Amino acid sequence: MKIYDISMTIHDNMSVWDNKEAKKPKFITTVNYQTSDVYETTICMDMHTGTHIDAPLHMIKNGDKIEDYNLNQFIVKSRVLDFSHVKDKITVDDLKTKEINKNEFILLKTTNSNTDLFLDDFVYLDKDGAEYLVEKGVLGVGTDGMGIERDQEGFPTHITLLNEDIIILEGLRLKHIKEGTYLLIALPLKIKNVEATPCRAVLIER
Amino acid sequence: MKIYDISMTIHDNMSVWDNKEAKKPKFITTVNYQTSDVYETTICMDMHTGTHIDAPLHMIKNGDKIEDYNLNQFIVKSRVLDFSHVKDKITVDDLKTKEINKNEFILLKTTNSNTDLFLDDFVYLDKDGAEYLVEKGVLGVGTDGMGIERDQEGFPTHITLLNEDIIILEGLRLKHIKEGTYLLIALPLKIKNVEATPCRAVLIER
């Protein structure tokens, strides 16, 4: 069994959405070996830090929360699609060149995986592309961008997917992953009443 | 594939070690639908909140951190041992009544799983029991206590296991799990420079 780690590293100087200082995780060493015989850390972090799952509540009032999903949706057949040649955005025409099946979790590999920096012009999934994935009946959509779309008016890509309870997985690291099928494991933390949660995402090659 | 969730729910009024208010997670809703068109939460939590993994740095100066472990140790054959009949502590004699194999992740089911409250007298693993598990060559040890031991002088159970780089998984919920073998998935968050991290732990029945 070969495990590929596709998660971002969380640390105090990591890249975050829009490079906003307030969105960087803060670490507090509450006890250490200078004053105690144990070492303990507290973290303060935005739920959208690093590799994370978005649930509908993030963009839809009264939408489903992380706890409303069945865990079967996070241990699931996945297909990595290589769009490293695509500039700007992934469109329905780009998606039509690939095999996409019902009940698969689609992961979009782009040039976003080549850097850990937040780029204003990261490659995103456009609304028509999201609608096409809804039609295809996918279970979830993952991206190596820090978001599935840029700061678009009304967040149409998010809304299109989340309205259908299609999970969004953001902040993946896919540079070292070849196009193909894998088992995706990306379990959310078991946190109540939240719209998102960081997760450790891995691909298993069967 | 049957997935059993063996994780505690993280929420603002959950039980924590020694019922210390400071150890309860804090949630901040940074934006919501009263003032914005998105919903976002920040969490502040001790790394030992709910179901979590302890690495050696927690108890050993300059010990290994979470990032020093191979992910193969967190997707692994596991054996749940039922010690629901045991009072006070699990000893080497208790362990000798069970099958325990090299390279398995052992999960100790006790009456701790019957309550979500923190109890001062929760059932723990004693030092001799930990030494026996080291001899057996297990990969990790999980417990349904909030800790693998109570507040023992010098933390001998932790130190015995962590000295051998045996992972400790604390705060499991095992009431609904039968003794037997499973695939354990308990991946840590990918956080740098920490001694522990919350995780979503599940068992897969094959």
CSV table of C-alpha atoms in Angstrom, one decimal, chain A residues 1 3 5 7-11 23 27 30 33 37-48 56-62 71-72 75 154-155 185 187-195 198-200 202 204, chain B residues 1 3 5 7-11 23 27 30 33 37-48 56-62 71-72 75 154-155 185 187-195 198-200 202 204:
chain,number,residue,atom,x,y,z
A,1,MET,CA,0.0,0.0,0.0
A,3,ILE,CA,0.4,6.4,0.7
A,5,ASP,CA,0.4,12.8,1.4
A,7,SER,CA,-1.8,18.0,2.5
A,8,MET,CA,-0.3,21.4,3.1
A,9,THR,CA,2.0,21.9,6.1
A,10,ILE,CA,0.4,24.0,8.8
A,11,HIS,CA,2.9,26.4,10.5
A,23,LYS,CA,-5.7,34.2,8.8
A,27,PHE,CA,0.7,28.7,18.2
A,30,THR,CA,1.4,26.6,27.1
A,33,TYR,CA,10.7,22.0,29.5
A,37,ASP,CA,8.2,18.2,32.7
A,38,VAL,CA,5.8,18.2,29.8
A,39,TYR,CA,5.3,20.1,26.5
A,40,GLU,CA,1.9,21.3,25.3
A,41,THR,CA,0.8,23.5,22.5
A,42,THR,CA,-2.5,25.4,21.8
A,43,ILE,CA,-3.3,26.4,18.2
A,44,CYS,CA,-5.7,29.1,17.1
A,45,MET,CA,-6.6,28.7,13.4
A,46,ASP,CA,-9.2,29.6,10.9
A,47,MET,CA,-11.1,26.5,9.8
A,48,HIS,CA,-10.0,27.2,6.3
A,56,PRO,CA,-22.5,24.2,2.6
A,57,LEU,CA,-22.8,26.4,5.7
A,58,HIS,CA,-19.7,28.2,4.5
A,59,MET,CA,-21.6,29.9,1.7
A,60,ILE,CA,-25.3,29.0,2.2
A,61,LYS,CA,-27.4,30.3,5.2
A,62,ASN,CA,-28.6,27.3,7.2
A,71,LEU,CA,-17.9,9.5,6.7
A,72,ASN,CA,-18.3,7.3,3.6
A,75,ILE,CA,-13.0,7.5,2.3
A,154,GLY,CA,-21.6,35.8,-5.4
A,155,PHE,CA,-19.2,32.8,-5.2
A,185,ILE,CA,-8.9,9.6,2.7
A,187,LEU,CA,-11.6,12.8,7.1
A,188,PRO,CA,-12.8,16.0,8.8
A,189,LEU,CA,-12.1,16.6,12.5
A,190,LYS,CA,-15.2,15.7,14.5
A,191,ILE,CA,-16.1,19.3,15.3
A,192,LYS,CA,-19.7,20.4,16.0
A,193,ASN,CA,-21.4,23.4,14.4
A,194,VAL,CA,-18.8,24.4,11.9
A,195,GLU,CA,-18.8,25.2,8.2
A,198,PRO,CA,-8.8,21.3,8.3
A,199,CYS,CA,-8.0,17.7,7.5
A,200,ARG,CA,-5.1,15.4,6.6
A,202,VAL,CA,-3.9,11.3,1.5
A,204,ILE,CA,-3.8,5.4,-1.5
B,1,MET,CA,-16.9,-1.4,3.8
B,3,ILE,CA,-16.7,2.6,8.9
B,5,ASP,CA,-16.3,6.4,14.1
B,7,SER,CA,-13.7,9.9,17.8
B,8,MET,CA,-15.0,12.3,20.5
B,9,THR,CA,-17.0,15.3,19.4
B,10,ILE,CA,-15.2,18.6,19.8
B,11,HIS,CA,-17.5,21.4,21.0
B,23,LYS,CA,-8.5,23.4,28.2
B,27,PHE,CA,-14.9,29.0,18.9
B,30,THR,CA,-15.4,35.6,12.5
B,33,TYR,CA,-24.9,35.9,7.6
B,37,ASP,CA,-22.5,36.5,2.7
B,38,VAL,CA,-20.2,33.9,4.1
B,39,TYR,CA,-19.7,32.0,7.4
B,40,GLU,CA,-16.3,31.4,8.9
B,41,THR,CA,-15.1,30.0,12.2
B,42,THR,CA,-11.8,30.1,14.1
B,43,ILE,CA,-11.0,27.6,16.7
B,44,CYS,CA,-8.5,27.8,19.6
B,45,MET,CA,-7.7,24.4,21.1
B,46,ASP,CA,-5.2,22.5,23.1
B,47,MET,CA,-3.6,19.9,20.9
B,48,HIS,CA,-4.7,17.3,23.4
B,56,PRO,CA,7.4,11.8,22.2
B,57,LEU,CA,8.0,15.6,22.5
B,58,HIS,CA,4.9,15.7,24.8
B,59,MET,CA,6.8,14.0,27.6
B,60,ILE,CA,10.5,13.8,26.4
B,61,LYS,CA,12.7,16.8,25.9
B,62,ASN,CA,13.9,16.9,22.3
B,71,LEU,CA,1.9,8.0,7.7
B,72,ASN,CA,2.0,4.2,7.5
B,75,ILE,CA,-3.3,3.6,8.6
B,154,GLY,CA,7.0,11.0,36.3
B,155,PHE,CA,4.4,9.8,33.8
B,185,ILE,CA,-7.2,5.2,10.3
B,187,LEU,CA,-4.1,10.5,10.6
B,188,PRO,CA,-2.6,13.5,12.4
B,189,LEU,CA,-3.1,17.0,11.0
B,190,LYS,CA,0.0,18.1,9.2
B,191,ILE,CA,1.2,20.6,11.7
B,192,LYS,CA,4.9,21.4,12.2
B,193,ASN,CA,6.7,21.5,15.5
B,194,VAL,CA,4.1,20.1,17.7
B,195,GLU,CA,3.9,17.3,20.3
B,198,PRO,CA,-6.3,16.1,17.3
B,199,CYS,CA,-7.3,13.6,14.7
B,200,ARG,CA,-10.4,11.9,13.3
B,202,VAL,CA,-12.1,5.5,12.5
B,204,ILE,CA,-12.8,-0.1,9.1
